[in-house]
Amino acid sequence: MPGVYSIESRSLTRTFKSKGEVVEALKEVDLSVRQGELFGLLGPNGAGKTTLIKIFTTLLLPTSGYAKVAGHDVAKEVKQIRPIINMVTGGEHSGYGLLTVRENLWMFSQFYGIPGKVAKERIDSLIDRMRITHLADRKIRTLSTGERQRVNIIRAFMTGPKIVFLDEPTLGLDVETSRLIRRYVKEWLEQDGERTVLLTTHYMMEADELCDRIAIINDGEIVALGTPRELKKRIQDETAIGMEISPEIDLGWLDGTKGVMGYSAKEEGGMLSARVVMEDDSAVSDVLSGVTARGGRIISFYKDEPTLEDVFVKLTGRGLE
Amino acid sequence: MNIMLNLRAVRGRAYPRVIGALREPSWMLWEVVLPMLSIAAFIYFYRSLNAPKEFEGFVVLGGVMTTYWLNVLWGMASQFYWEKETGNLQLYLAAPMSKMSILAGMALGGIFGTTVRAVSIIFIGVFVFEISFVISHPFLLVAIFMVTLLAMYGMGMMFASLYLLWGREAWNMNALFQEPIYFITGQNFPVKALGPTVAMAASVIPLTLGLDAMRQLLFPEAAGWGFLDPMLELGILCVSAVIMLVMARQLLAFMERKGRETGKLTMRWQ
Ligand SMILES: Nc1ncnc2c1ncn2[C@@H]1O[C@H](COP(=O)(O)OP(=O)(O)O)[C@@H](O)[C@H]1O
Ligand SMILES: [Mg+2]
C-alpha cells in the first residue's frame, strides 16, 4: 500500500502498574517503518523493546497514543492484522515436547488455516533451509536451544506473513545458528519488496550488520534513529577507546572524570573489557593514568572505528549490557 | 468468520492430545492402573458389606466418568495456565483463528484421549470384576453421556479463562474440585444418599446429574436410588451445557481483553 507505513506509532506510551508502582515502559514513541525495511530496535534490558513488540503484535494495548500495522490500528483492528503478521521471541519454548518438529510445525500452520498439502511443502522446504532435516522427526523436547530456535523461525515464516516481529531472536544462541537466522531473514526480505521485519536486539553487532535503519531505545524513549552509518557519524568528533584491564577494578570514578561522556564495561575471561567515550583526545591520558592509579594493569589498548555501542554510551552514559 | 480456518485450528489443537494418548504409554499406569486400584478397593468394600451387586457397577461407572472429570480439571481448566508458561498462549492469541477453536480443539483432543482410558476401565470392570449392566434405552443413554461431556468440557473451557484471572488460586480450586467432588457427586454411591439439599448443590457440577441418570439407565434394579427422572436430568444438562459454553466464550473474551490491558495474564513476563 503506497503512502502507508508497514509499522507505525505516534506518541505511543505504555505504563504498567506493579506493586503500587507505575512503570513507564514506553514514553511517547514515534516510529515509522517502511515496507521492505529491516528495522532494528537496539537497547539494553528493560528498555521497552518487548513491550513495543507486544503492542505491535496485538498482545498488549497502548496506554495512550496509537500503533498501526499495515495501516490498521492495533487496538481496534486485530482481525486485519493477525493474519499477516508473525513473531519469534528469543528463548521461546513454544510447542509440545512430545510432538516431533514436523508435527509441531504442522499444528501451528493450522492456526493460520493453511491447507495441509501447502503446509507440508512449506515446512519441508524451510526445514531444509534451516538445516534441520535430520531432526525433522525428532520430538522437540530433545532439541537444543539453537535447534529449537530454528524450528521457531520456521513456525513464524511458514505462514506467509507480510510483517515479521523478531524479539531478540538470537538471544543466547550459538554463532552458527545466529548466522543462519540472520542470513535467512535478510534473504526473505529480498525475495519480495512488500515484506517488512522489525527486530529487537541488545547485540550491537547484530543491529549494525543486519539492519537498514536502527532506533536506539533507552528507558522507554527513542534516543536516536538512523542508518548504522548515520548513527556512527554522530560520534565523529568524539574519541572512543577500548581497553582490557586486569585485575577487574571498579570504573565508577570515570563518571566524574573531566571530558568522559560515558563508558561500558563487561567481564570477559577474568579481565575487564571496557570502552570509554570522551569529548576529545585530551582526556585519554587522564583515563589511562586513573586506571593504573587504582591498581589496574592495562593489558591492551586500542582506538578504532566507533561502534553503535559507543553511540549508545555517548547518548546515555552507559553500555548496552 | 472463516469456517475453514477455524476447523483447521480445532483439528490442529486436538492433534497433540490424540498423538499424546497414542504415543506415550506411560498414561496407562497413572490413569488406568491407579484409578483401578481405588475402584477395586471400593468394590471389595461393598462386597464385604454384602451390598447389592449394582453398587459395584456404580463404582465402575463412577470411575469412568471421573476420568473425564479429571481431564476437565487438569487438561482443560488449568491448561491455559501451562500454555502461558511455555509461551504457546501468546502465539495462540496473536494468531488469526477464533480462540474458541483452541478450547474446542483441547476438548475434542481431551475427549479422545480420555475415551481410550475410559474404555480400558470398562473392560477391566466387565472382565475382572464381572460387572453386568443392561442397556435398555440406548439413545437416551448416549444422549445423556454426550450432553454430560458437553457440559463438563464446557465447564472446563470456562475455568480455563477463570484460572488465568485467578492465578495461583487456581491450584487450590483444582484441589477443591477434585477430592470433595468424588464424594458429593456420588462417584461411588448414589448422590440421593446425601439428601436432597446436598444433591441439588452438587448438581451444579454436570458430572453429578450425568452419573445419576446413567446409573438409573444402566442398573434398572437400582432405579429407586435415582435422584431425579433421567429425562429431567437430560433437560437440565442441556441447559447447563449451553450456559457453560456461552459463559466460556464471554470469559475468554474478557480474559483476552484484561490480558491486553494489564500485560500480566496472557504472557510470561520476560
Ligand atoms: N507486565 C509487566 N508488568 C510490570 N512491568 C512490566 C511488565 N512488562 C514489562 N515491564 C517493565 O517495563 C519495562 C520495559 O520492559 P521490556 O519491554 O520487557 O524491556 P526489554 O524488552 O527492552 O528488555 C521494564 O522496566 C519492565 O520491568
Ligand atoms: Mg525483551
JSON list of C-alpha atoms and ligand atoms in Angstrom, two decimals, chain A residues 14-19 21-26 41-54 60 167-168 200-202 217 219-220, chain B residues 259 262-265 267-270, ligand 1:
[
{"chain": "A", "resi": 14, "resn": "ARG", "atom": "CA", "xyz": [2.59, 2.26, 27.79]},
{"chain": "A", "resi": 15, "resn": "THR", "atom": "CA", "xyz": [2.58, 2.11, 31.57]},
{"chain": "A", "resi": 16, "resn": "PHE", "atom": "CA", "xyz": [2.41, -0.88, 33.88]},
{"chain": "A", "resi": 17, "resn": "LYS", "atom": "CA", "xyz": [1.19, -0.92, 37.43]},
{"chain": "A", "resi": 18, "resn": "SER", "atom": "CA", "xyz": [3.26, -3.22, 39.51]},
{"chain": "A", "resi": 19, "resn": "LYS", "atom": "CA", "xyz": [3.01, -3.46, 43.31]},
{"chain": "A", "resi": 21, "resn": "GLU", "atom": "CA", "xyz": [4.37, 1.47, 41.44]},
{"chain": "A", "resi": 22, "resn": "VAL", "atom": "CA", "xyz": [3.81, 2.82, 37.97]},
{"chain": "A", "resi": 23, "resn": "VAL", "atom": "CA", "xyz": [6.43, 1.85, 35.40]},
{"chain": "A", "resi": 24, "resn": "GLU", "atom": "CA", "xyz": [6.58, 3.84, 32.18]},
{"chain": "A", "resi": 25, "resn": "ALA", "atom": "CA", "xyz": [7.81, 1.19, 29.77]},
{"chain": "A", "resi": 26, "resn": "LEU", "atom": "CA", "xyz": [7.31, 3.35, 26.66]},
{"chain": "A", "resi": 41, "resn": "LEU", "atom": "CA", "xyz": [15.42, -1.60, 17.87]},
{"chain": "A", "resi": 42, "resn": "LEU", "atom": "CA", "xyz": [18.64, -1.55, 19.82]},
{"chain": "A", "resi": 43, "resn": "GLY", "atom": "CA", "xyz": [18.60, -1.12, 23.55]},
{"chain": "A", "resi": 44, "resn": "PRO", "atom": "CA", "xyz": [19.62, -2.69, 26.87]},
{"chain": "A", "resi": 45, "resn": "ASN", "atom": "CA", "xyz": [17.48, -4.92, 29.07]},
{"chain": "A", "resi": 46, "resn": "GLY", "atom": "CA", "xyz": [14.41, -3.14, 30.36]},
{"chain": "A", "resi": 47, "resn": "ALA", "atom": "CA", "xyz": [14.50, -0.50, 27.61]},
{"chain": "A", "resi": 48, "resn": "GLY", "atom": "CA", "xyz": [10.98, -1.34, 26.44]},
{"chain": "A", "resi": 49, "resn": "LYS", "atom": "CA", "xyz": [11.72, -3.40, 23.33]},
{"chain": "A", "resi": 50, "resn": "THR", "atom": "CA", "xyz": [9.49, -6.34, 24.20]},
{"chain": "A", "resi": 51, "resn": "THR", "atom": "CA", "xyz": [6.68, -4.04, 25.28]},
{"chain": "A", "resi": 52, "resn": "LEU", "atom": "CA", "xyz": [6.78, -2.34, 21.90]},
{"chain": "A", "resi": 53, "resn": "ILE", "atom": "CA", "xyz": [6.77, -5.69, 20.04]},
{"chain": "A", "resi": 54, "resn": "LYS", "atom": "CA", "xyz": [3.82, -6.90, 22.11]},
{"chain": "A", "resi": 60, "resn": "LEU", "atom": "CA", "xyz": [-0.87, -5.54, 24.58]},
{"chain": "A", "resi": 167, "resn": "ASP", "atom": "CA", "xyz": [12.25, -10.09, 19.66]},
{"chain": "A", "resi": 168, "resn": "GLU", "atom": "CA", "xyz": [15.91, -10.81, 20.39]},
{"chain": "A", "resi": 200, "resn": "THR", "atom": "CA", "xyz": [14.95, -6.05, 18.59]},
{"chain": "A", "resi": 201, "resn": "THR", "atom": "CA", "xyz": [18.37, -6.81, 19.96]},
{"chain": "A", "resi": 202, "resn": "HIS", "atom": "CA", "xyz": [20.87, -5.75, 22.52]},
{"chain": "A", "resi": 217, "resn": "ILE", "atom": "CA", "xyz": [15.91, 2.88, 22.70]},
{"chain": "A", "resi": 219, "resn": "ASP", "atom": "CA", "xyz": [14.32, 3.73, 29.28]},
{"chain": "A", "resi": 220, "resn": "GLY", "atom": "CA", "xyz": [11.26, 3.69, 27.06]},
{"chain": "B", "resi": 259, "resn": "GLY", "atom": "CA", "xyz": [-4.61, -9.55, 29.34]},
{"chain": "B", "resi": 262, "resn": "THR", "atom": "CA", "xyz": [-2.65, -5.43, 32.21]},
{"chain": "B", "resi": 263, "resn": "GLY", "atom": "CA", "xyz": [0.03, -7.35, 30.33]},
{"chain": "B", "resi": 264, "resn": "LYS", "atom": "CA", "xyz": [0.09, -9.94, 33.07]},
{"chain": "B", "resi": 265, "resn": "LEU", "atom": "CA", "xyz": [-2.49, -12.52, 32.24]},
{"chain": "B", "resi": 267, "resn": "MET", "atom": "CA", "xyz": [2.15, -13.64, 28.77]},
{"chain": "B", "resi": 268, "resn": "ARG", "atom": "CA", "xyz": [5.03, -14.74, 30.84]},
{"chain": "B", "resi": 269, "resn": "TRP", "atom": "CA", "xyz": [6.84, -11.61, 31.84]},
{"chain": "B", "resi": 270, "resn": "GLN", "atom": "CA", "xyz": [10.18, -11.84, 30.04]},
{"chain": "C", "resi": 1, "resn": "LIG", "atom": "N1", "xyz": [3.75, -6.99, 32.65]},
{"chain": "C", "resi": 1, "resn": "LIG", "atom": "C1", "xyz": [4.53, -6.09, 33.22]},
{"chain": "C", "resi": 1, "resn": "LIG", "atom": "N2", "xyz": [4.26, -5.59, 34.44]},
{"chain": "C", "resi": 1, "resn": "LIG", "atom": "C2", "xyz": [5.05, -4.66, 35.03]},
{"chain": "C", "resi": 1, "resn": "LIG", "atom": "N3", "xyz": [6.14, -4.15, 34.47]},
{"chain": "C", "resi": 1, "resn": "LIG", "atom": "C3", "xyz": [6.49, -4.58, 33.25]},
{"chain": "C", "resi": 1, "resn": "LIG", "atom": "C4", "xyz": [5.71, -5.58, 32.57]},
{"chain": "C", "resi": 1, "resn": "LIG", "atom": "N4", "xyz": [6.30, -5.82, 31.36]},
{"chain": "C", "resi": 1, "resn": "LIG", "atom": "C5", "xyz": [7.39, -5.01, 31.32]},
{"chain": "C", "resi": 1, "resn": "LIG", "atom": "N5", "xyz": [7.50, -4.26, 32.43]},
{"chain": "C", "resi": 1, "resn": "LIG", "atom": "C6", "xyz": [8.55, -3.24, 32.71]},
{"chain": "C", "resi": 1, "resn": "LIG", "atom": "O1", "xyz": [8.63, -2.40, 31.58]},
{"chain": "C", "resi": 1, "resn": "LIG", "atom": "C7", "xyz": [9.97, -2.07, 31.28]},
{"chain": "C", "resi": 1, "resn": "LIG", "atom": "C8", "xyz": [10.32, -2.49, 29.87]},
{"chain": "C", "resi": 1, "resn": "LIG", "atom": "O2", "xyz": [10.36, -3.90, 29.78]},
{"chain": "C", "resi": 1, "resn": "LIG", "atom": "P1", "xyz": [10.60, -4.68, 28.43]},
{"chain": "C", "resi": 1, "resn": "LIG", "atom": "O3", "xyz": [9.71, -4.13, 27.37]},
{"chain": "C", "resi": 1, "resn": "LIG", "atom": "O4", "xyz": [10.47, -6.13, 28.71]},
{"chain": "C", "resi": 1, "resn": "LIG", "atom": "O5", "xyz": [12.12, -4.32, 28.08]},
{"chain": "C", "resi": 1, "resn": "LIG", "atom": "P2", "xyz": [13.15, -5.03, 27.10]},
{"chain": "C", "resi": 1, "resn": "LIG", "atom": "O6", "xyz": [12.43, -5.99, 26.25]},
{"chain": "C", "resi": 1, "resn": "LIG", "atom": "O7", "xyz": [13.78, -3.93, 26.32]},
{"chain": "C", "resi": 1, "resn": "LIG", "atom": "O8", "xyz": [14.16, -5.71, 27.97]},
{"chain": "C", "resi": 1, "resn": "LIG", "atom": "C9", "xyz": [10.81, -2.75, 32.34]},
{"chain": "C", "resi": 1, "resn": "LIG", "atom": "O9", "xyz": [11.08, -1.81, 33.34]},
{"chain": "C", "resi": 1, "resn": "LIG", "atom": "C10", "xyz": [9.93, -3.84, 32.84]},
{"chain": "C", "resi": 1, "resn": "LIG", "atom": "O10", "xyz": [10.25, -4.11, 34.18]}
]
